XYZ file of C-alpha atoms in Angstrom:
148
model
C 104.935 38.429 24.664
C 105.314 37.102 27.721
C 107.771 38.380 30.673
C 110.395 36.285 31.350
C 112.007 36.369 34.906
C 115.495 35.901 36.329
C 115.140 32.942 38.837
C 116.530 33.612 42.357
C 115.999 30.946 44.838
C 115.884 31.585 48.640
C 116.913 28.173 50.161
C 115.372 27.136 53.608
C 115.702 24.468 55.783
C 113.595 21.440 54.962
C 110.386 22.751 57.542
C 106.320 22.149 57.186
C 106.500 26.132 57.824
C 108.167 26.727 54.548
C 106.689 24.369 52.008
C 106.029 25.885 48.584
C 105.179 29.663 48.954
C 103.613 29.409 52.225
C 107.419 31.199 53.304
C 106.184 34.414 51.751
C 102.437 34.177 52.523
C 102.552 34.282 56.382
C 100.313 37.502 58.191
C 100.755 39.762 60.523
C 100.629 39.020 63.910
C 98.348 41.145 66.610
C 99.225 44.224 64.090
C 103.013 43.250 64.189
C 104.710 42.474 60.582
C 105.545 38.382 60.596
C 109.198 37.611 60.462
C 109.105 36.860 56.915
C 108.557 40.570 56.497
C 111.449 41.634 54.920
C 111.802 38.379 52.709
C 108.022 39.375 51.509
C 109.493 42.933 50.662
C 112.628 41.710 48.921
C 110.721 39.458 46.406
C 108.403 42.127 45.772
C 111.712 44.377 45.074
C 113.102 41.902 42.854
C 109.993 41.150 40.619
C 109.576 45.222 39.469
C 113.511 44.559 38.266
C 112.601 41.247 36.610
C 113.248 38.704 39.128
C 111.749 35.841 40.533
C 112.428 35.053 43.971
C 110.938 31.851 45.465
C 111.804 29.136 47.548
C 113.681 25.950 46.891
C 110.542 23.931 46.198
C 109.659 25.958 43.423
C 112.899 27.704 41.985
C 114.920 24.674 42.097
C 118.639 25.685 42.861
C 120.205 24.119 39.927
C 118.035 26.247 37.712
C 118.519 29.621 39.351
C 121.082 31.880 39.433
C 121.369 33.527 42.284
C 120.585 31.292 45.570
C 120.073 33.164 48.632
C 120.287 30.507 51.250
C 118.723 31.794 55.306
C 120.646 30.027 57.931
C 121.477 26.653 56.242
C 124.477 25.734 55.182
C 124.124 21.412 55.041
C 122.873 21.162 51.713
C 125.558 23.091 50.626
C 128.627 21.228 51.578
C 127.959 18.739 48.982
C 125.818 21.062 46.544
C 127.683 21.041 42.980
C 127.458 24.176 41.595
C 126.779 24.817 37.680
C 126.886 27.479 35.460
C 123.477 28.866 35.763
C 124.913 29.762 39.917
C 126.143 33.208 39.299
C 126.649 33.967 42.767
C 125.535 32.017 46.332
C 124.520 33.611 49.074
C 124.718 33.095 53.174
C 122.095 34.950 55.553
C 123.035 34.164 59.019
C 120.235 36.003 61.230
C 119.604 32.840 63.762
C 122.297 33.436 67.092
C 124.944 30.649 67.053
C 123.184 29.329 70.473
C 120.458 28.202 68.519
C 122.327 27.289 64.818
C 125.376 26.568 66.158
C 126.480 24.598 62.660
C 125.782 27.134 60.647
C 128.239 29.655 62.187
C 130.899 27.426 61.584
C 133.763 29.628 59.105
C 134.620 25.650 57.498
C 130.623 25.789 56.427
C 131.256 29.051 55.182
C 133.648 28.258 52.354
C 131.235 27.172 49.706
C 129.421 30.403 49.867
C 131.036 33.577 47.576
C 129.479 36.141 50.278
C 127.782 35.274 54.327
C 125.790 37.940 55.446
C 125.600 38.717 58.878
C 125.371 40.456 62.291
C 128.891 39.236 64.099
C 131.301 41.996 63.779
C 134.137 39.653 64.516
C 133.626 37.735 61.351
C 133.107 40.779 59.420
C 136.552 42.167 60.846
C 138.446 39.412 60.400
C 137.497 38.717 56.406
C 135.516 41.674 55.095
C 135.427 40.457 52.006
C 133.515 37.305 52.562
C 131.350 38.615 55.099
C 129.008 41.400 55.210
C 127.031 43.382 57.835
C 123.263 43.057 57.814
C 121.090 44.039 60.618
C 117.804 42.157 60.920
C 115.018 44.374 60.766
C 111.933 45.134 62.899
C 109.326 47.267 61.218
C 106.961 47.668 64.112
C 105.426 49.927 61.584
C 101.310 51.262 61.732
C 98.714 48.718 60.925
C 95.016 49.064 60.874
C 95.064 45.741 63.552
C 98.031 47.420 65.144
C 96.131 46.542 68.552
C 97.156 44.608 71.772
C 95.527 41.539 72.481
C 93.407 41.535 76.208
């Protein structure tokens, strides 16, 4: 029989660098891990505990029940939840100089937990917001070289 998978959906902003799968299938750079890195690690986390994480274009958000959504927070302002949404997620990891919308607390409502890196938010309403640190595995590669 079959194994049947959880859907989780990890919802990006409408980009040509995150059509499909192509989000998880990015390479190292010069020996350096890509910034999808740690989204690459997650899913592969998730699928050994039965879970299938993929973007929007292929776990639709309607049909998944947990959405994990990476610094966009449009969609969701008019986004009618359903019962299949067990719990919706925030990653803020983009500074507010470049995402400036997306930091806004009004933005924030829709979402049941924001993670992120400003203390001040996290002080102010621990509850709805929690700390994440964006990480940098510089780690050793067999291309780990430096371009000339």
């Amino acid at each position: 029989m079959p194994q049947t998978f959880t859907k989780y959906c990890l919802f990006l902003r409408e980009d040509l660098a995150a059509l499909k799968d192509d989000f998880f299938d990015k390479e190292d750079l010069h020996g350096m891990k890509a910034d999808t890195y740690m989204y690459k690690e997650l899913r592969n986390f998730l699928r050994a505990k039965g879970i299938d994480l993929n973007t929007q274009h292929i776990n639709k958000p309607e049909e998944s029940e947990v959405i994990i959504c990476l610094n966009e927070t449009k969609y969701f302002q008019t986004y009618e939840r359903n019962k299949t949404n067990r719990l919706i997620l925030l990653i803020l990891t983009e500074p507010p100089v470049y995402n400036f919308v997306d930091w806004s607390e009004e933005r924030h409502a829709y979402f049941d937990k924001v993670l992120s890196y400003d203390s001040d938010l996290i002080t102010k309403n621990p509850l709805k917001y929690k700390q994440i640190n964006y990480p940098i595995d510089l780690g050793t590669s067999s291309q780990n070289t430096i371009p000339s």
